[in-house]
mmCIF file with all atom_site columns, C-alpha atoms in Angstrom:
data_model
loop_
_atom_site.group_PDB
_atom_site.id
_atom_site.type_symbol
_atom_site.label_atom_id
_atom_site.label_alt_id
_atom_site.label_comp_id
_atom_site.label_asym_id
_atom_site.label_entity_id
_atom_site.label_seq_id
_atom_site.pdbx_PDB_ins_code
_atom_site.Cartn_x
_atom_site.Cartn_y
_atom_site.Cartn_z
_atom_site.occupancy
_atom_site.B_iso_or_equiv
_atom_site.pdbx_formal_charge
_atom_site.auth_seq_id
_atom_site.auth_comp_id
_atom_site.auth_asym_id
_atom_site.auth_atom_id
_atom_site.pdbx_PDB_model_num
ATOM 1   C CA . LEU B 1 1   ? 52.550 79.959 28.147 1.00 0.00 ? 1   LEU B CA 1
ATOM 2   C CA . GLN B 1 2   ? 52.457 83.126 27.471 1.00 0.00 ? 2   GLN B CA 1
ATOM 3   C CA . ARG B 1 3   ? 54.217 82.707 24.143 1.00 0.00 ? 3   ARG B CA 1
ATOM 4   C CA . THR B 1 4   ? 51.755 79.799 23.538 1.00 0.00 ? 4   THR B CA 1
ATOM 5   C CA . GLU B 1 5   ? 48.735 82.151 24.245 1.00 0.00 ? 5   GLU B CA 1
ATOM 6   C CA . GLU B 1 6   ? 49.970 84.669 22.064 1.00 0.00 ? 6   GLU B CA 1
ATOM 7   C CA . VAL B 1 7   ? 50.283 82.128 19.049 1.00 0.00 ? 7   VAL B CA 1
ATOM 8   C CA . VAL B 1 8   ? 46.722 80.429 19.648 1.00 0.00 ? 8   VAL B CA 1
ATOM 9   C CA . ALA B 1 9   ? 44.967 84.347 20.113 1.00 0.00 ? 9   ALA B CA 1
ATOM 10  C CA . PRO B 1 10  ? 43.687 84.233 16.970 1.00 0.00 ? 10  PRO B CA 1
ATOM 11  C CA . LEU B 1 11  ? 41.983 80.746 17.012 1.00 0.00 ? 11  LEU B CA 1
ATOM 12  C CA . SER B 1 12  ? 40.334 80.948 20.429 1.00 0.00 ? 12  SER B CA 1
ATOM 13  C CA . ASP B 1 13  ? 38.162 83.331 22.294 1.00 0.00 ? 13  ASP B CA 1
ATOM 14  C CA . ASP B 1 14  ? 40.497 81.866 25.418 1.00 0.00 ? 14  ASP B CA 1
ATOM 15  C CA . PRO B 1 15  ? 43.904 80.980 24.496 1.00 0.00 ? 15  PRO B CA 1
ATOM 16  C CA . ARG B 1 16  ? 45.014 79.633 27.463 1.00 0.00 ? 16  ARG B CA 1
ATOM 17  C CA . ASP B 1 17  ? 42.106 76.948 26.694 1.00 0.00 ? 17  ASP B CA 1
ATOM 18  C CA . VAL B 1 18  ? 43.931 76.304 23.777 1.00 0.00 ? 18  VAL B CA 1
ATOM 19  C CA . SER B 1 19  ? 47.241 76.047 25.559 1.00 0.00 ? 19  SER B CA 1
ATOM 20  C CA . ALA B 1 20  ? 45.796 73.920 28.123 1.00 0.00 ? 20  ALA B CA 1
ATOM 21  C CA . ILE B 1 21  ? 44.416 71.264 25.937 1.00 0.00 ? 21  ILE B CA 1
ATOM 22  C CA . VAL B 1 22  ? 48.149 71.142 24.288 1.00 0.00 ? 22  VAL B CA 1
ATOM 23  C CA . PHE B 1 23  ? 49.514 70.470 27.717 1.00 0.00 ? 23  PHE B CA 1
ATOM 24  C CA . LEU B 1 24  ? 47.069 67.870 28.332 1.00 0.00 ? 24  LEU B CA 1
ATOM 25  C CA . GLN B 1 25  ? 47.518 65.880 25.335 1.00 0.00 ? 25  GLN B CA 1
ATOM 26  C CA . ALA B 1 26  ? 51.123 65.986 25.979 1.00 0.00 ? 26  ALA B CA 1
ATOM 27  C CA . ILE B 1 27  ? 50.433 64.351 29.557 1.00 0.00 ? 27  ILE B CA 1
ATOM 28  C CA . VAL B 1 28  ? 48.389 62.150 28.502 1.00 0.00 ? 28  VAL B CA 1
ATOM 29  C CA . GLN B 1 29  ? 50.914 60.698 25.807 1.00 0.00 ? 29  GLN B CA 1
ATOM 30  C CA . ALA B 1 30  ? 53.181 60.918 28.936 1.00 0.00 ? 30  ALA B CA 1
ATOM 31  C CA . LEU B 1 31  ? 51.264 58.885 30.957 1.00 0.00 ? 31  LEU B CA 1
ATOM 32  C CA . GLN B 1 32  ? 50.454 56.451 28.598 1.00 0.00 ? 32  GLN B CA 1
ATOM 33  C CA . ARG B 1 33  ? 54.380 55.619 27.904 1.00 0.00 ? 33  ARG B CA 1
ATOM 34  C CA . SER B 1 34  ? 54.521 55.294 31.780 1.00 0.00 ? 34  SER B CA 1
ATOM 35  C CA . PHE B 1 35  ? 51.797 52.750 31.788 1.00 0.00 ? 35  PHE B CA 1
ATOM 36  C CA . VAL B 1 36  ? 54.098 50.779 29.241 1.00 0.00 ? 36  VAL B CA 1
ATOM 37  C CA . ARG B 1 37  ? 56.894 51.161 31.310 1.00 0.00 ? 37  ARG B CA 1
ATOM 38  C CA . LEU B 1 38  ? 55.574 50.495 34.448 1.00 0.00 ? 38  LEU B CA 1
ATOM 39  C CA . GLY B 1 39  ? 53.692 47.337 32.686 1.00 0.00 ? 39  GLY B CA 1
ATOM 40  C CA . GLN B 1 40  ? 50.224 48.567 34.412 1.00 0.00 ? 40  GLN B CA 1
ATOM 41  C CA . SER B 1 41  ? 46.565 49.563 33.027 1.00 0.00 ? 41  SER B CA 1
ATOM 42  C CA . PRO B 1 42  ? 46.276 53.423 33.627 1.00 0.00 ? 42  PRO B CA 1
ATOM 43  C CA . GLU B 1 43  ? 43.244 52.741 36.456 1.00 0.00 ? 43  GLU B CA 1
ATOM 44  C CA . ALA B 1 44  ? 46.158 50.753 38.664 1.00 0.00 ? 44  ALA B CA 1
ATOM 45  C CA . VAL B 1 45  ? 48.299 53.720 37.987 1.00 0.00 ? 45  VAL B CA 1
ATOM 46  C CA . LEU B 1 46  ? 46.418 56.736 38.524 1.00 0.00 ? 46  LEU B CA 1
ATOM 47  C CA . VAL B 1 47  ? 43.712 55.122 41.117 1.00 0.00 ? 47  VAL B CA 1
ATOM 48  C CA . THR B 1 48  ? 46.915 54.980 43.104 1.00 0.00 ? 48  THR B CA 1
ATOM 49  C CA . GLN B 1 49  ? 48.318 58.411 42.468 1.00 0.00 ? 49  GLN B CA 1
ATOM 50  C CA . MET B 1 50  ? 45.482 60.836 41.508 1.00 0.00 ? 50  MET B CA 1
ATOM 51  C CA . ILE B 1 51  ? 42.142 59.474 42.971 1.00 0.00 ? 51  ILE B CA 1
ATOM 52  C CA . HIS B 1 52  ? 40.004 59.849 46.066 1.00 0.00 ? 52  HIS B CA 1
ATOM 53  C CA . GLU B 1 53  ? 36.404 58.669 46.559 1.00 0.00 ? 53  GLU B CA 1
ATOM 54  C CA . ASP B 1 54  ? 36.164 58.724 42.513 1.00 0.00 ? 54  ASP B CA 1
ATOM 55  C CA . LYS B 1 55  ? 37.517 61.938 42.034 1.00 0.00 ? 55  LYS B CA 1
ATOM 56  C CA . VAL B 1 56  ? 40.723 62.925 40.857 1.00 0.00 ? 56  VAL B CA 1
ATOM 57  C CA . VAL B 1 57  ? 42.218 65.341 43.240 1.00 0.00 ? 57  VAL B CA 1
ATOM 58  C CA . GLU B 1 58  ? 44.252 68.532 41.559 1.00 0.00 ? 58  GLU B CA 1
ATOM 59  C CA . GLU B 1 59  ? 46.737 68.833 44.003 1.00 0.00 ? 59  GLU B CA 1
ATOM 60  C CA . LYS B 1 60  ? 47.368 64.775 43.691 1.00 0.00 ? 60  LYS B CA 1
ATOM 61  C CA . PHE B 1 61  ? 47.316 65.143 39.704 1.00 0.00 ? 61  PHE B CA 1
ATOM 62  C CA . VAL B 1 62  ? 50.138 67.986 39.890 1.00 0.00 ? 62  VAL B CA 1
ATOM 63  C CA . SER B 1 63  ? 52.396 66.276 42.231 1.00 0.00 ? 63  SER B CA 1
ATOM 64  C CA . ALA B 1 64  ? 52.168 62.932 40.381 1.00 0.00 ? 64  ALA B CA 1
ATOM 65  C CA . LEU B 1 65  ? 52.800 64.650 37.278 1.00 0.00 ? 65  LEU B CA 1
ATOM 66  C CA . ARG B 1 66  ? 55.583 66.567 38.506 1.00 0.00 ? 66  ARG B CA 1
ATOM 67  C CA . ALA B 1 67  ? 57.585 63.181 39.731 1.00 0.00 ? 67  ALA B CA 1
ATOM 68  C CA . LEU B 1 68  ? 56.923 61.240 36.416 1.00 0.00 ? 68  LEU B CA 1
ATOM 69  C CA . GLN B 1 69  ? 59.626 60.591 34.497 1.00 0.00 ? 69  GLN B CA 1
ATOM 70  C CA . GLU B 1 70  ? 58.161 60.740 31.420 1.00 0.00 ? 70  GLU B CA 1
ATOM 71  C CA . LEU B 1 71  ? 57.469 64.436 32.161 1.00 0.00 ? 71  LEU B CA 1
ATOM 72  C CA . GLN B 1 72  ? 61.339 65.071 33.417 1.00 0.00 ? 72  GLN B CA 1
ATOM 73  C CA . VAL B 1 73  ? 63.266 67.313 30.989 1.00 0.00 ? 73  VAL B CA 1
ATOM 74  C CA . ASP B 1 74  ? 65.925 64.700 31.259 1.00 0.00 ? 74  ASP B CA 1
ATOM 75  C CA . GLU B 1 75  ? 64.504 61.549 32.268 1.00 0.00 ? 75  GLU B CA 1
ATOM 76  C CA . SER B 1 76  ? 67.433 59.842 33.288 1.00 0.00 ? 76  SER B CA 1
ATOM 77  C CA . ASN B 1 77  ? 67.525 62.657 36.070 1.00 0.00 ? 77  ASN B CA 1
ATOM 78  C CA . PRO B 1 78  ? 64.113 63.753 37.197 1.00 0.00 ? 78  PRO B CA 1
ATOM 79  C CA . SER B 1 79  ? 64.426 66.335 38.838 1.00 0.00 ? 79  SER B CA 1
ATOM 80  C CA . VAL B 1 80  ? 62.782 69.447 36.453 1.00 0.00 ? 80  VAL B CA 1
ATOM 81  C CA . CYS B 1 81  ? 59.561 68.740 35.262 1.00 0.00 ? 81  CYS B CA 1
ATOM 82  C CA . LEU B 1 82  ? 58.897 70.074 31.653 1.00 0.00 ? 82  LEU B CA 1
ATOM 83  C CA . PHE B 1 83  ? 55.762 71.870 32.808 1.00 0.00 ? 83  PHE B CA 1
ATOM 84  C CA . SER B 1 84  ? 55.189 74.374 35.820 1.00 0.00 ? 84  SER B CA 1
ATOM 85  C CA . GLU B 1 85  ? 52.869 73.909 38.124 1.00 0.00 ? 85  GLU B CA 1
ATOM 86  C CA . GLU B 1 86  ? 50.501 76.376 36.652 1.00 0.00 ? 86  GLU B CA 1
ATOM 87  C CA . GLU B 1 87  ? 50.476 74.540 33.152 1.00 0.00 ? 87  GLU B CA 1
ATOM 88  C CA . LEU B 1 88  ? 49.897 71.361 35.063 1.00 0.00 ? 88  LEU B CA 1
ATOM 89  C CA . LYS B 1 89  ? 46.643 73.039 36.793 1.00 0.00 ? 89  LYS B CA 1
ATOM 90  C CA . ALA B 1 90  ? 45.758 74.642 33.445 1.00 0.00 ? 90  ALA B CA 1
ATOM 91  C CA . ALA B 1 91  ? 45.796 71.036 32.292 1.00 0.00 ? 91  ALA B CA 1
ATOM 92  C CA . TYR B 1 92  ? 43.767 69.645 35.043 1.00 0.00 ? 92  TYR B CA 1
ATOM 93  C CA . ARG B 1 93  ? 41.100 72.790 34.662 1.00 0.00 ? 93  ARG B CA 1
ATOM 94  C CA . ALA B 1 94  ? 40.972 71.362 31.054 1.00 0.00 ? 94  ALA B CA 1
ATOM 95  C CA . MET B 1 95  ? 39.480 68.282 32.012 1.00 0.00 ? 95  MET B CA 1
ATOM 96  C CA . CYS B 1 96  ? 37.375 69.644 33.903 1.00 0.00 ? 96  CYS B CA 1
ATOM 97  C CA . ASP B 1 97  ? 34.880 71.566 31.117 1.00 0.00 ? 97  ASP B CA 1
ATOM 98  C CA . LYS B 1 98  ? 32.345 72.901 32.875 1.00 0.00 ? 98  LYS B CA 1
ATOM 99  C CA . GLN B 1 99  ? 32.693 70.996 36.310 1.00 0.00 ? 99  GLN B CA 1
ATOM 100 C CA . THR B 1 100 ? 34.515 72.190 38.940 1.00 0.00 ? 100 THR B CA 1
ATOM 101 C CA . GLU B 1 101 ? 36.109 68.560 39.501 1.00 0.00 ? 101 GLU B CA 1
ATOM 102 C CA . VAL B 1 102 ? 37.076 65.150 37.297 1.00 0.00 ? 102 VAL B CA 1
ATOM 103 C CA . THR B 1 103 ? 36.027 61.843 38.193 1.00 0.00 ? 103 THR B CA 1
ATOM 104 C CA . LYS B 1 104 ? 37.428 58.895 37.881 1.00 0.00 ? 104 LYS B CA 1
ATOM 105 C CA . SER B 1 105 ? 35.973 57.565 35.130 1.00 0.00 ? 105 SER B CA 1
ATOM 106 C CA . LYS B 1 106 ? 36.546 60.600 33.162 1.00 0.00 ? 106 LYS B CA 1
ATOM 107 C CA . LEU B 1 107 ? 40.062 60.935 33.506 1.00 0.00 ? 107 LEU B CA 1
ATOM 108 C CA . LEU B 1 108 ? 40.511 57.063 32.782 1.00 0.00 ? 108 LEU B CA 1
ATOM 109 C CA . ASP B 1 109 ? 38.371 57.729 29.272 1.00 0.00 ? 109 ASP B CA 1
ATOM 110 C CA . TYR B 1 110 ? 41.512 59.823 28.084 1.00 0.00 ? 110 TYR B CA 1
ATOM 111 C CA . PHE B 1 111 ? 43.176 56.565 27.986 1.00 0.00 ? 111 PHE B CA 1
ATOM 112 C CA . LYS B 1 112 ? 40.418 54.326 25.954 1.00 0.00 ? 112 LYS B CA 1
ATOM 113 C CA . ALA B 1 113 ? 41.378 53.717 22.364 1.00 0.00 ? 113 ALA B CA 1
ATOM 114 C CA . ARG B 1 114 ? 39.214 55.711 19.873 1.00 0.00 ? 114 ARG B CA 1
ATOM 115 C CA . TYR B 1 115 ? 39.031 55.759 16.100 1.00 0.00 ? 115 TYR B CA 1
ATOM 116 C CA . VAL B 1 116 ? 37.738 58.752 13.901 1.00 0.00 ? 116 VAL B CA 1
ATOM 117 C CA . CYS B 1 117 ? 36.230 57.596 10.544 1.00 0.00 ? 117 CYS B CA 1
ATOM 118 C CA . VAL B 1 118 ? 38.195 59.503 7.762  1.00 0.00 ? 118 VAL B CA 1
ATOM 119 C CA . ASN B 1 119 ? 36.763 57.395 4.681  1.00 0.00 ? 119 ASN B CA 1
ATOM 120 C CA . LEU B 1 120 ? 33.345 55.615 4.214  1.00 0.00 ? 120 LEU B CA 1
ATOM 121 C CA . VAL B 1 121 ? 33.496 52.698 5.637  1.00 0.00 ? 121 VAL B CA 1
ATOM 122 C CA . THR B 1 122 ? 31.131 49.380 6.329  1.00 0.00 ? 122 THR B CA 1
ATOM 123 C CA . MET B 1 123 ? 31.181 48.055 10.096 1.00 0.00 ? 123 MET B CA 1
ATOM 124 C CA . THR B 1 124 ? 30.177 44.373 9.968  1.00 0.00 ? 124 THR B CA 1
ATOM 125 C CA . ASP B 1 125 ? 29.315 41.565 12.528 1.00 0.00 ? 125 ASP B CA 1
ATOM 126 C CA . GLN B 1 126 ? 32.560 39.330 12.236 1.00 0.00 ? 126 GLN B CA 1
ATOM 127 C CA . PRO B 1 127 ? 36.591 39.882 12.502 1.00 0.00 ? 127 PRO B CA 1
ATOM 128 C CA . ALA B 1 128 ? 36.683 38.457 8.901  1.00 0.00 ? 128 ALA B CA 1
ATOM 129 C CA . VAL B 1 129 ? 35.524 40.070 5.973  1.00 0.00 ? 129 VAL B CA 1
ATOM 130 C CA . LYS B 1 130 ? 34.654 37.047 3.991  1.00 0.00 ? 130 LYS B CA 1
ATOM 131 C CA . GLY B 1 131 ? 31.205 35.985 5.304  1.00 0.00 ? 131 GLY B CA 1
ATOM 132 C CA . SER B 1 132 ? 30.557 38.680 7.411  1.00 0.00 ? 132 SER B CA 1
ATOM 133 C CA . LYS B 1 133 ? 27.261 41.021 7.180  1.00 0.00 ? 133 LYS B CA 1
ATOM 134 C CA . THR B 1 134 ? 27.088 44.790 6.891  1.00 0.00 ? 134 THR B CA 1
ATOM 135 C CA . ILE B 1 135 ? 25.475 46.459 10.668 1.00 0.00 ? 135 ILE B CA 1
ATOM 136 C CA . LYS B 1 136 ? 26.302 49.901 9.481  1.00 0.00 ? 136 LYS B CA 1
ATOM 137 C CA . LYS B 1 137 ? 28.045 51.992 7.144  1.00 0.00 ? 137 LYS B CA 1
ATOM 138 C CA . LEU B 1 138 ? 30.159 54.234 9.040  1.00 0.00 ? 138 LEU B CA 1
ATOM 139 C CA . ALA B 1 139 ? 30.258 58.340 8.172  1.00 0.00 ? 139 ALA B CA 1
ATOM 140 C CA . VAL B 1 140 ? 33.442 60.541 8.115  1.00 0.00 ? 140 VAL B CA 1
ATOM 141 C CA . HIS B 1 141 ? 33.871 62.042 11.247 1.00 0.00 ? 141 HIS B CA 1
ATOM 142 C CA . GLU B 1 142 ? 32.029 59.499 13.212 1.00 0.00 ? 142 GLU B CA 1
ATOM 143 C CA . ILE B 1 143 ? 33.954 58.765 16.330 1.00 0.00 ? 143 ILE B CA 1
ATOM 144 C CA . LEU B 1 144 ? 34.303 54.734 17.363 1.00 0.00 ? 144 LEU B CA 1
ATOM 145 C CA . GLU B 1 145 ? 35.600 53.220 20.583 1.00 0.00 ? 145 GLU B CA 1
ATOM 146 C CA . ALA B 1 146 ? 38.082 50.553 20.280 1.00 0.00 ? 146 ALA B CA 1
ATOM 147 C CA . LEU B 1 147 ? 36.764 47.344 22.457 1.00 0.00 ? 147 LEU B CA 1
ATOM 148 C CA . CYS B 1 148 ? 40.090 44.833 21.675 1.00 0.00 ? 148 CYS B CA 1
ATOM 149 C CA . ASP B 1 149 ? 43.482 45.585 20.001 1.00 0.00 ? 149 ASP B CA 1
ATOM 150 C CA . SER B 1 150 ? 43.357 45.090 16.121 1.00 0.00 ? 150 SER B CA 1
ATOM 151 C CA . GLN B 1 151 ? 43.808 42.043 14.123 1.00 0.00 ? 151 GLN B CA 1
ATOM 152 C CA . LYS B 1 152 ? 44.637 41.005 10.867 1.00 0.00 ? 152 LYS B CA 1
ATOM 153 C CA . ASP B 1 153 ? 42.302 39.124 9.297  1.00 0.00 ? 153 ASP B CA 1
ATOM 154 C CA . GLU B 1 154 ? 44.771 36.168 7.474  1.00 0.00 ? 154 GLU B CA 1
ATOM 155 C CA . ALA B 1 155 ? 42.110 35.811 4.664  1.00 0.00 ? 155 ALA B CA 1
ATOM 156 C CA . SER B 1 156 ? 42.224 39.156 3.373  1.00 0.00 ? 156 SER B CA 1
ATOM 157 C CA . GLY B 1 157 ? 45.209 40.814 4.927  1.00 0.00 ? 157 GLY B CA 1
ATOM 158 C CA . LEU B 1 158 ? 43.255 43.366 6.062  1.00 0.00 ? 158 LEU B CA 1
ATOM 159 C CA . LEU B 1 159 ? 44.206 44.681 9.694  1.00 0.00 ? 159 LEU B CA 1
ATOM 160 C CA . ARG B 1 160 ? 40.739 44.895 11.821 1.00 0.00 ? 160 ARG B CA 1
ATOM 161 C CA . VAL B 1 161 ? 39.314 46.099 15.011 1.00 0.00 ? 161 VAL B CA 1
ATOM 162 C CA . LYS B 1 162 ? 36.061 45.707 17.031 1.00 0.00 ? 162 LYS B CA 1
ATOM 163 C CA . VAL B 1 163 ? 34.803 48.964 17.949 1.00 0.00 ? 163 VAL B CA 1
ATOM 164 C CA . ARG B 1 164 ? 31.082 50.569 19.197 1.00 0.00 ? 164 ARG B CA 1
ATOM 165 C CA . GLU B 1 165 ? 29.480 53.532 17.663 1.00 0.00 ? 165 GLU B CA 1
ATOM 166 C CA . LYS B 1 166 ? 27.981 56.014 19.334 1.00 0.00 ? 166 LYS B CA 1
ATOM 167 C CA . ASP B 1 167 ? 24.349 54.336 19.427 1.00 0.00 ? 167 ASP B CA 1
ATOM 168 C CA . GLY B 1 168 ? 26.077 51.465 20.850 1.00 0.00 ? 168 GLY B CA 1
ATOM 169 C CA . LYS B 1 169 ? 26.631 49.385 17.613 1.00 0.00 ? 169 LYS B CA 1
ATOM 170 C CA . GLU B 1 170 ? 29.105 46.926 18.174 1.00 0.00 ? 170 GLU B CA 1
ATOM 171 C CA . GLY B 1 171 ? 31.261 45.470 15.224 1.00 0.00 ? 171 GLY B CA 1
ATOM 172 C CA . TYR B 1 172 ? 34.165 45.037 13.284 1.00 0.00 ? 172 TYR B CA 1
ATOM 173 C CA . VAL B 1 173 ? 36.056 47.830 10.688 1.00 0.00 ? 173 VAL B CA 1
ATOM 174 C CA . THR B 1 174 ? 38.914 47.813 8.182  1.00 0.00 ? 174 THR B CA 1
ATOM 175 C CA . LEU B 1 175 ? 41.588 50.437 9.424  1.00 0.00 ? 175 LEU B CA 1
ATOM 176 C CA . GLU B 1 176 ? 43.577 50.783 5.814  1.00 0.00 ? 176 GLU B CA 1
ATOM 177 C CA . SER B 1 177 ? 42.456 48.956 2.738  1.00 0.00 ? 177 SER B CA 1
ATOM 178 C CA . ILE B 1 178 ? 45.596 47.113 0.741  1.00 0.00 ? 178 ILE B CA 1
ATOM 179 C CA . ASN B 1 179 ? 45.768 49.974 -1.313 1.00 0.00 ? 179 ASN B CA 1
ATOM 180 C CA . GLY B 1 180 ? 46.514 52.258 1.064  1.00 0.00 ? 180 GLY B CA 1
ATOM 181 C CA . THR B 1 181 ? 43.408 54.048 2.193  1.00 0.00 ? 181 THR B CA 1
ATOM 182 C CA . THR B 1 182 ? 42.631 54.619 5.449  1.00 0.00 ? 182 THR B CA 1
ATOM 183 C CA . PHE B 1 183 ? 39.464 54.216 6.605  1.00 0.00 ? 183 PHE B CA 1
ATOM 184 C CA . ILE B 1 184 ? 39.638 54.839 10.566 1.00 0.00 ? 184 ILE B CA 1
ATOM 185 C CA . LYS B 1 185 ? 42.687 56.848 12.486 1.00 0.00 ? 185 LYS B CA 1
ATOM 186 C CA . THR B 1 186 ? 43.359 56.870 16.006 1.00 0.00 ? 186 THR B CA 1
ATOM 187 C CA . THR B 1 187 ? 42.658 59.874 18.055 1.00 0.00 ? 187 THR B CA 1
ATOM 188 C CA . LEU B 1 188 ? 42.161 61.322 21.560 1.00 0.00 ? 188 LEU B CA 1
ATOM 189 C CA . PRO B 1 189 ? 39.509 62.650 23.170 1.00 0.00 ? 189 PRO B CA 1
ATOM 190 C CA . HIS B 1 190 ? 40.461 65.666 23.516 1.00 0.00 ? 190 HIS B CA 1
ATOM 191 C CA . GLN B 1 191 ? 41.074 65.737 19.651 1.00 0.00 ? 191 GLN B CA 1
ATOM 192 C CA . VAL B 1 192 ? 37.528 65.195 18.994 1.00 0.00 ? 192 VAL B CA 1
#
């Protein structure tokens, strides 16, 4: 932890914040792998392990993560967690922002699929490109919430996904052009 804080010190007023965000990103990715391994939704796993009365309990958060197979130094021998208790608590505090606690909905937001627009692209009203109408042009850096998994438009060969933008408009967006130009790419809440 101390070495990480020394490295990021020039990047932030409080290098502990940057360290905690790095820890949180690794924790979210490990939890996502655990959902796949368990074949369960984020809500099914997290509610039973970390949440009490719609709030994430810090002690339960730390305890559940210390035991999480995907966060063990050796996943086949779960005895040593990759993160110390102090680092897990720092990750919890990173989720709090200015509040003193984390709600169930805030924790679950970390597991929603999101995209960031990296090149100008059009949002349309239909999954197929042909015959669809423009809803709006998306700006670079605009954040989109995925509403379903991406699907291939068989006629065009393009991979498209239904998304919602910040003003609530929903539509379909192409992930990448046939010539390889990326329009939107996945992102996590703590990366935006």
